PDB file of C-alpha atoms in Angstrom:
ATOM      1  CA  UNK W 285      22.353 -15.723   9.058  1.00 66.00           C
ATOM      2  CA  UNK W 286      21.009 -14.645   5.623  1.00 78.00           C
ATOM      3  CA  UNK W 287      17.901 -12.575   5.529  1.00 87.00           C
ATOM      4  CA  UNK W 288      14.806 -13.831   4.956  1.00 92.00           C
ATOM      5  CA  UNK W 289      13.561 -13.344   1.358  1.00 94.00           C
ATOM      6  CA  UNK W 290      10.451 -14.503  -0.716  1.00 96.00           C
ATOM      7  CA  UNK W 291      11.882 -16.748  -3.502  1.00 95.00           C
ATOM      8  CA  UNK W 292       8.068 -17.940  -4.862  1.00 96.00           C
ATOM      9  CA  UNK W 293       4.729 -16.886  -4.397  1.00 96.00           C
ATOM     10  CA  UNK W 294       2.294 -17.920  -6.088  1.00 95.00           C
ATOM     11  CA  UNK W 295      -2.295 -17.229  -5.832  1.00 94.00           C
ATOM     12  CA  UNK W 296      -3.472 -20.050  -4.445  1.00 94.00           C
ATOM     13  CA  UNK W 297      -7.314 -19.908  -4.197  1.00 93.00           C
ATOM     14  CA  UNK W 298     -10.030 -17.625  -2.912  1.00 92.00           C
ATOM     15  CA  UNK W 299     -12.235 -18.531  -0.070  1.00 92.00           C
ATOM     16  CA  UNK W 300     -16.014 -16.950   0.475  1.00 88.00           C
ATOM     17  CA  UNK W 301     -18.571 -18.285   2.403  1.00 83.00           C
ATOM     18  CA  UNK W 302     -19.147 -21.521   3.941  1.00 84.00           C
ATOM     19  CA  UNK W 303     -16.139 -22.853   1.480  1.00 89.00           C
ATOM     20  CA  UNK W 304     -13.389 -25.242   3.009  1.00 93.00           C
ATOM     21  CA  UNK W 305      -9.760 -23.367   3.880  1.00 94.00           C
ATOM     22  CA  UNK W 306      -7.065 -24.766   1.810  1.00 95.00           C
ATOM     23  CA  UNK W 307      -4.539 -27.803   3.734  1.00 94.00           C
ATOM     24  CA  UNK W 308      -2.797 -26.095   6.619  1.00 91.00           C
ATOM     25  CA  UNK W 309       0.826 -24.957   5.999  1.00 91.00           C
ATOM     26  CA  UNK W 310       3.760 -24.388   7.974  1.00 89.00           C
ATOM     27  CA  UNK W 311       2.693 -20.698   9.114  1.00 95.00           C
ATOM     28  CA  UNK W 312      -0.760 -18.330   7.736  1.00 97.00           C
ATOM     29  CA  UNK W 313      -0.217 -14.689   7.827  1.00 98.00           C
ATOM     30  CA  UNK W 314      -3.105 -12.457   7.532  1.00 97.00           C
ATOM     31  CA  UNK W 315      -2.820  -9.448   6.264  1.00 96.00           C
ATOM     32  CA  UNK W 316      -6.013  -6.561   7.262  1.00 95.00           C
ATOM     33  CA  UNK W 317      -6.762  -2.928   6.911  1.00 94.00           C
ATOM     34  CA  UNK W 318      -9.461  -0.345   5.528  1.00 91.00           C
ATOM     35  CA  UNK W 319     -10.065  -0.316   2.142  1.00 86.00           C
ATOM     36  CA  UNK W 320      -7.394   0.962  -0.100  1.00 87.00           C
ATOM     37  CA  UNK W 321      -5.258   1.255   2.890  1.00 93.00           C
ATOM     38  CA  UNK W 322      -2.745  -0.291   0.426  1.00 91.00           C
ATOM     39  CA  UNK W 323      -2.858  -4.730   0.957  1.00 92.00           C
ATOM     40  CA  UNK W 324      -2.828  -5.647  -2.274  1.00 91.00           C
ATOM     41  CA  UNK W 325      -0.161  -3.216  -2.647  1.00 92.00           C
ATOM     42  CA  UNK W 326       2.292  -4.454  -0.462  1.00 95.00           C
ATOM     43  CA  UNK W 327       1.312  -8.033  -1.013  1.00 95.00           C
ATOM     44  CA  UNK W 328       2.758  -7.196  -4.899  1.00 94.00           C
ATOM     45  CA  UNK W 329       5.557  -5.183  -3.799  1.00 95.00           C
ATOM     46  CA  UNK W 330       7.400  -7.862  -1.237  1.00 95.00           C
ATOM     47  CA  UNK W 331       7.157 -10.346  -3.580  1.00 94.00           C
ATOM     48  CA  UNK W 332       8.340  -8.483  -6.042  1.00 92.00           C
ATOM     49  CA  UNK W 333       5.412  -9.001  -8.674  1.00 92.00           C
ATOM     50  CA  UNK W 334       3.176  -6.417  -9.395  1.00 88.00           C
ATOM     51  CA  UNK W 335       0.206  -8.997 -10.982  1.00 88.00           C
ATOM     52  CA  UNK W 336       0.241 -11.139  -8.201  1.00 91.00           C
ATOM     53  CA  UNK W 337      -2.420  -9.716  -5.857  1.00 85.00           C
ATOM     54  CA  UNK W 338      -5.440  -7.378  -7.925  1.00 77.00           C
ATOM     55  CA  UNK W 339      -5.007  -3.661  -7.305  1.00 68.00           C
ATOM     56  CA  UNK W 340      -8.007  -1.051  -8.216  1.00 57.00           C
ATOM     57  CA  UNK W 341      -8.378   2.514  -7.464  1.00 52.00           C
ATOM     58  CA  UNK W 342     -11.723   1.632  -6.313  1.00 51.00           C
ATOM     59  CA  UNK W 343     -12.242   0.395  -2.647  1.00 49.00           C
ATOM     60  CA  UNK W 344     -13.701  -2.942  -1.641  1.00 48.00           C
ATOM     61  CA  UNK W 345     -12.150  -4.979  -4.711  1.00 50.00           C
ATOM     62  CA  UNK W 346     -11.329  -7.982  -2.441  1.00 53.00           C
ATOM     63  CA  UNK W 347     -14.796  -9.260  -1.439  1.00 75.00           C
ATOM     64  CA  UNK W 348     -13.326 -12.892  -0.714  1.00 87.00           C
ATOM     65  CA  UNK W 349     -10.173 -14.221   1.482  1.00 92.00           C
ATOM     66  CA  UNK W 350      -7.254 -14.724  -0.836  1.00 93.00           C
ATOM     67  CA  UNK W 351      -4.279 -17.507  -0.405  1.00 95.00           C
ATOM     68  CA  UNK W 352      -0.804 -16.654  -1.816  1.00 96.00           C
ATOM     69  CA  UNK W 353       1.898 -19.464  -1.301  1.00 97.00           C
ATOM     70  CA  UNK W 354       4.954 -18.392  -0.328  1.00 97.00           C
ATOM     71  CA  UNK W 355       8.252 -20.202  -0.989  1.00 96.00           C
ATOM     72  CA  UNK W 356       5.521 -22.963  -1.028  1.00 95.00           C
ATOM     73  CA  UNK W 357       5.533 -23.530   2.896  1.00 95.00           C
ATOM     74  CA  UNK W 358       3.185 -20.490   4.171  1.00 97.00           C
ATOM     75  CA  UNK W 359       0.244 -18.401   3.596  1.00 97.00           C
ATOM     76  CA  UNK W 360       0.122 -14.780   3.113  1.00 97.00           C
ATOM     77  CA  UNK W 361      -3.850 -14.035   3.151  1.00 96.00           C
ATOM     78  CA  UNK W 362      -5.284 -11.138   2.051  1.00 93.00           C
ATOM     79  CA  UNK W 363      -8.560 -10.253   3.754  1.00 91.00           C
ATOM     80  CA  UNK W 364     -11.468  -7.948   2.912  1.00 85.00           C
ATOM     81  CA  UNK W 365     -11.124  -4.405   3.291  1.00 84.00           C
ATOM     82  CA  UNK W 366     -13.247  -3.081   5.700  1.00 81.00           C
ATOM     83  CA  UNK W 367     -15.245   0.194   6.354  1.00 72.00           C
ATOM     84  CA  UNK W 368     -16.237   0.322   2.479  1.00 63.00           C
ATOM     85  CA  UNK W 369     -18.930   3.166   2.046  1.00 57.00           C
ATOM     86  CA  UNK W 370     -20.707   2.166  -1.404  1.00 65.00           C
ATOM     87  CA  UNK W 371     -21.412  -1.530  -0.184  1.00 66.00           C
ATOM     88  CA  UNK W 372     -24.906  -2.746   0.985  1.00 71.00           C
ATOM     89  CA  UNK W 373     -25.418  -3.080   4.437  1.00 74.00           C
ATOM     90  CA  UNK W 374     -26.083  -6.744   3.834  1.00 74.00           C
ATOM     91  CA  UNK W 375     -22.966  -6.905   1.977  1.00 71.00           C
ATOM     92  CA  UNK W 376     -21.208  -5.574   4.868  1.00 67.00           C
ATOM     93  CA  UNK W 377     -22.252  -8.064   7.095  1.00 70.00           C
ATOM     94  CA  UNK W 378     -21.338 -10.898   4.246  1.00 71.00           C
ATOM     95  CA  UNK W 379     -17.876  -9.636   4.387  1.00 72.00           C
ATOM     96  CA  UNK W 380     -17.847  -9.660   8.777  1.00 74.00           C
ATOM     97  CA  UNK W 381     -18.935 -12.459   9.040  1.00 81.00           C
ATOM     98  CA  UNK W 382     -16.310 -14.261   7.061  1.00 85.00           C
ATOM     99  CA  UNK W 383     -13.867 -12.273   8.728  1.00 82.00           C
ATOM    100  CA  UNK W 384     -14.861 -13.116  12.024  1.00 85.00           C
ATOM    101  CA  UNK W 385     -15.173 -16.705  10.929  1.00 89.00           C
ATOM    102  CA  UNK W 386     -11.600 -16.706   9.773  1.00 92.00           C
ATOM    103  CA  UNK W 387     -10.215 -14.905  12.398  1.00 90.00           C
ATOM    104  CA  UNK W 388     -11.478 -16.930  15.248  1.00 91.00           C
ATOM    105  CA  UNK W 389     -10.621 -20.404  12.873  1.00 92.00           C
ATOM    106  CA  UNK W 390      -7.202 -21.316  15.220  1.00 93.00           C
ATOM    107  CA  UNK W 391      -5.652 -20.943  11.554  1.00 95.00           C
ATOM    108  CA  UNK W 392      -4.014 -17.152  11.948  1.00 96.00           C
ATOM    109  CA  UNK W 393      -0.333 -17.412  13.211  1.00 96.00           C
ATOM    110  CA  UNK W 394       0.195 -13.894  13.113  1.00 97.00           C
ATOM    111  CA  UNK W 395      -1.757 -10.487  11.592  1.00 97.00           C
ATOM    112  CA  UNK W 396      -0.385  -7.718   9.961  1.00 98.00           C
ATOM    113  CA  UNK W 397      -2.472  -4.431  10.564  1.00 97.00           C
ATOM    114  CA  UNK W 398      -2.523  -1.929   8.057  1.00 97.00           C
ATOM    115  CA  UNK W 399      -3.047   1.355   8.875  1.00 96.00           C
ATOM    116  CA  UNK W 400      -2.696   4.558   6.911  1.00 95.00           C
ATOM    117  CA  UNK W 401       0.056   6.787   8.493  1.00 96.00           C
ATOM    118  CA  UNK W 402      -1.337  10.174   6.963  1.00 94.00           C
ATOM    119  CA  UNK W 403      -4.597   9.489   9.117  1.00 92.00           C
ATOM    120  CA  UNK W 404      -5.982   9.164  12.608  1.00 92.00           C
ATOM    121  CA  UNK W 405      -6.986   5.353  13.199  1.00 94.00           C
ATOM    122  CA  UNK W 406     -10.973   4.693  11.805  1.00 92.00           C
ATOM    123  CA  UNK W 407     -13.670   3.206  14.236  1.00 91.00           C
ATOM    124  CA  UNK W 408     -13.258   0.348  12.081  1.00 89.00           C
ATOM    125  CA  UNK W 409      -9.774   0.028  12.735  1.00 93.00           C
ATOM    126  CA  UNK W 410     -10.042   0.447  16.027  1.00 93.00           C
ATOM    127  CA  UNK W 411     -12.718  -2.773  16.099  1.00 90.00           C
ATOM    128  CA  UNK W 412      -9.865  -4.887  13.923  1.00 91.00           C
ATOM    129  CA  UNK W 413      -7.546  -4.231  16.581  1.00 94.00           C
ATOM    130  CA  UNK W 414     -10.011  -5.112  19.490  1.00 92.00           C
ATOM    131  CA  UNK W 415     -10.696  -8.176  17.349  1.00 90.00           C
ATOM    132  CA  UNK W 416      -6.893  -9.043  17.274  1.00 92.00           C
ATOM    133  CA  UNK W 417      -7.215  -8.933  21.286  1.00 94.00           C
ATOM    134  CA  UNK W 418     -10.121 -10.829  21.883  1.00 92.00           C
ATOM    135  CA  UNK W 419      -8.801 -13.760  19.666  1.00 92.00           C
ATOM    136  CA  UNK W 420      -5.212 -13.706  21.252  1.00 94.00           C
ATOM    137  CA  UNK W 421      -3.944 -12.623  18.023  1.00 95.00           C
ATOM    138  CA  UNK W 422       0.147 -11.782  17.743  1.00 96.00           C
ATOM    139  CA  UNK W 423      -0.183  -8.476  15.544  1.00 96.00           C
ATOM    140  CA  UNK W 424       2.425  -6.242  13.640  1.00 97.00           C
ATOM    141  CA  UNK W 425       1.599  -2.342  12.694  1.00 97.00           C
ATOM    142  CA  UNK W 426       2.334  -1.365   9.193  1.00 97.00           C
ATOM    143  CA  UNK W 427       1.403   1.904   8.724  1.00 97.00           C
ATOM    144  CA  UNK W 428       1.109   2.631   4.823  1.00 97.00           C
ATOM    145  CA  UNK W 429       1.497   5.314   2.197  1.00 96.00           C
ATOM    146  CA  UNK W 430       4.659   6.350   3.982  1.00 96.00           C
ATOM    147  CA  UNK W 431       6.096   7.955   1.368  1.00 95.00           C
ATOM    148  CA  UNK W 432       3.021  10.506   1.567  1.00 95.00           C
ATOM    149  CA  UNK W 433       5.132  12.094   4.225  1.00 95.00           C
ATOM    150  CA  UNK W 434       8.465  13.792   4.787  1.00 95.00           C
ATOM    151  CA  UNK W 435      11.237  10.448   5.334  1.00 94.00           C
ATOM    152  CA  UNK W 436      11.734  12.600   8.787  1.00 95.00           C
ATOM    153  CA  UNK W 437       8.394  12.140  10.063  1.00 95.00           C
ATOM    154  CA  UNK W 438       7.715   8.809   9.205  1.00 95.00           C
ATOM    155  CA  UNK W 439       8.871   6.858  12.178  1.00 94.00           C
ATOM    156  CA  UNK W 440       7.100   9.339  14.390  1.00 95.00           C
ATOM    157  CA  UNK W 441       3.570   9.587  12.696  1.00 95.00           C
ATOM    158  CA  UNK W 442       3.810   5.846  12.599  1.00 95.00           C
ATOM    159  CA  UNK W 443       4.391   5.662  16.257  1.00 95.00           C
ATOM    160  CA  UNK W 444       1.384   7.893  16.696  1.00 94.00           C
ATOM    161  CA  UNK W 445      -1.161   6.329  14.697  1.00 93.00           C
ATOM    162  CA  UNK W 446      -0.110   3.190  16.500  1.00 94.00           C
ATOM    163  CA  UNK W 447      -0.476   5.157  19.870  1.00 94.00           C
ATOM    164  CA  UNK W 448      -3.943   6.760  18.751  1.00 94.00           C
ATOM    165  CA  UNK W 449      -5.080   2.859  18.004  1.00 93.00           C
ATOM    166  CA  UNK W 450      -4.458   1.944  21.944  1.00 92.00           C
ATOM    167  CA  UNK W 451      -1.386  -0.563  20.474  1.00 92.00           C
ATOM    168  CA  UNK W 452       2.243  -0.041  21.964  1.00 88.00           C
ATOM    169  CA  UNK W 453       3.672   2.583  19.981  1.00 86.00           C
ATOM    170  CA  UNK W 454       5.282   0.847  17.246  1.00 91.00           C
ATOM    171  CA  UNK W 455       4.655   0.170  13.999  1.00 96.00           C
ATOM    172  CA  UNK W 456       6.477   0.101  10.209  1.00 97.00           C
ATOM    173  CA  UNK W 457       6.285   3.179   8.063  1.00 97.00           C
ATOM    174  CA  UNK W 458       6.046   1.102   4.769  1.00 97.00           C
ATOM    175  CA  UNK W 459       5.573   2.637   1.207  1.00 96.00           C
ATOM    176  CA  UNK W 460       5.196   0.525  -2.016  1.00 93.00           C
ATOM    177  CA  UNK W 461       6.072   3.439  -3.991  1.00 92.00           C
ATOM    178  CA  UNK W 462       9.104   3.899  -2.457  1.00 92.00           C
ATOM    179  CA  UNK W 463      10.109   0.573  -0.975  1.00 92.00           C
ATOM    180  CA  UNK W 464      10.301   1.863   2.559  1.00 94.00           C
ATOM    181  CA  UNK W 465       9.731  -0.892   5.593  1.00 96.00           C
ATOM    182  CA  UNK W 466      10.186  -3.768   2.997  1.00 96.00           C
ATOM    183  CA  UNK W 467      13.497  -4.957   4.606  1.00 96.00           C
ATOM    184  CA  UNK W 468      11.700  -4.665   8.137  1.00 96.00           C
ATOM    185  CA  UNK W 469       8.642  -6.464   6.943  1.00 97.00           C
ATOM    186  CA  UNK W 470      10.245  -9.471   5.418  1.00 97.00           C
ATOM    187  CA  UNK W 471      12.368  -9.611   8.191  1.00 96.00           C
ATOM    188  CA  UNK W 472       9.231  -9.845  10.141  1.00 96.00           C
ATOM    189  CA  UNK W 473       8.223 -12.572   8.246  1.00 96.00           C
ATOM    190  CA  UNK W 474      11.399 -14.140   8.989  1.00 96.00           C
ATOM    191  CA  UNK W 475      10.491 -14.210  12.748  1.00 95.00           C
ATOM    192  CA  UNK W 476       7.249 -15.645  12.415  1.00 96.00           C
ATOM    193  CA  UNK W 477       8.159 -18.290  10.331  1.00 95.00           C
ATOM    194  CA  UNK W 478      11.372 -19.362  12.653  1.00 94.00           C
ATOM    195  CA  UNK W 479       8.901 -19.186  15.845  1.00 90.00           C
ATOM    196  CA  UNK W 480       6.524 -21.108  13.963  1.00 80.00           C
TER     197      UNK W 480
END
């Protein structure tokens, strides 16, 4: 069987508040995590276009939920980063509120969960992951920024950040930089999509 790879992928639309979802497609992805945890990051780097999905050095950039097509049959969606520090408190409640919204919408197939491998799980990623519970939500680990750390350690700090979270102890070292955890990602995808 060939492996799975992204062909296309294209930015579909953004989504805020109160504004309609786009037509359902075969599978929706969502992709979650702190801010600067690295989403936009590895939305650019598996499919292999580094315009595709806005970077900044400066958290909280993605303020809205963001559709990218893939191979123009499923979603990847980028969510808001969470546990911003220079955002309002209203602001903050904007952006849980449409997360909440989305997340309990019946549209999620599966979530990816980043997570930042050089760091102990936040309270807010500890509140993600009881939010991936509550809604039934099928989850993957990816624990980011993995080439931060010595290739050695990366399957076991990976294992313990997932651990430290209360998930089963696995998760994906993945590094943009180095393109570490991309074959195990799309292969992933791959999985979803065929039990979809």
């Amino acid at each position: 069987m060939q492996p799975f790879a992204i062909k296309q992928a294209e930015f579909l639309t953004s989504v805020g508040a109160g504004m309609p979802y786009p037509p359902p497609a075969r599978s929706e992805i969502a992709i979650v995590g702190k801010s600067n945890v690295g989403k936009s990051s590895l939305i650019n780097h598996l499919c292999n276009n580094k315009k595709l999905a806005r970077t900044s050095q400066h958290p909280g950039k993605t303020r809205l939920i963001n559709y990218f097509l893939l191979n123009r049959e499923f979603y990847l969606v980028d969510l808001p980063g969470y546990g911003f520090a220079k955002a309002s408190k209203q602001e903050k409640a904007g952006w849980g509120a449409l997360m909440e919204q989305y997340l309990s919408s019946g549209r999620v197939r599966h979530l990816f969960l980043l997570i930042d491998i050089r760091h102990a799980p936040t309270a807010e990623d500890r509140q993600m992951f009881a939010y991936a519970l509550y809604y039934g939500l099928p989850f993957t680990l990816i624990a980011t920024k993995a080439d931060k750390i010595a290739k050695s350690k990366r399957k076991q700090a990976a294992a313990a950040a997932a651990k430290q979270l209360g998930a089963p102890p696995a998760a994906i070292p993945y590094s943009a930089e180095s393109g570490d955890g991309r074959a195990a990602v799309l292969e992933r995808i791959g999985q979803i999509l065929t039990e979809a």
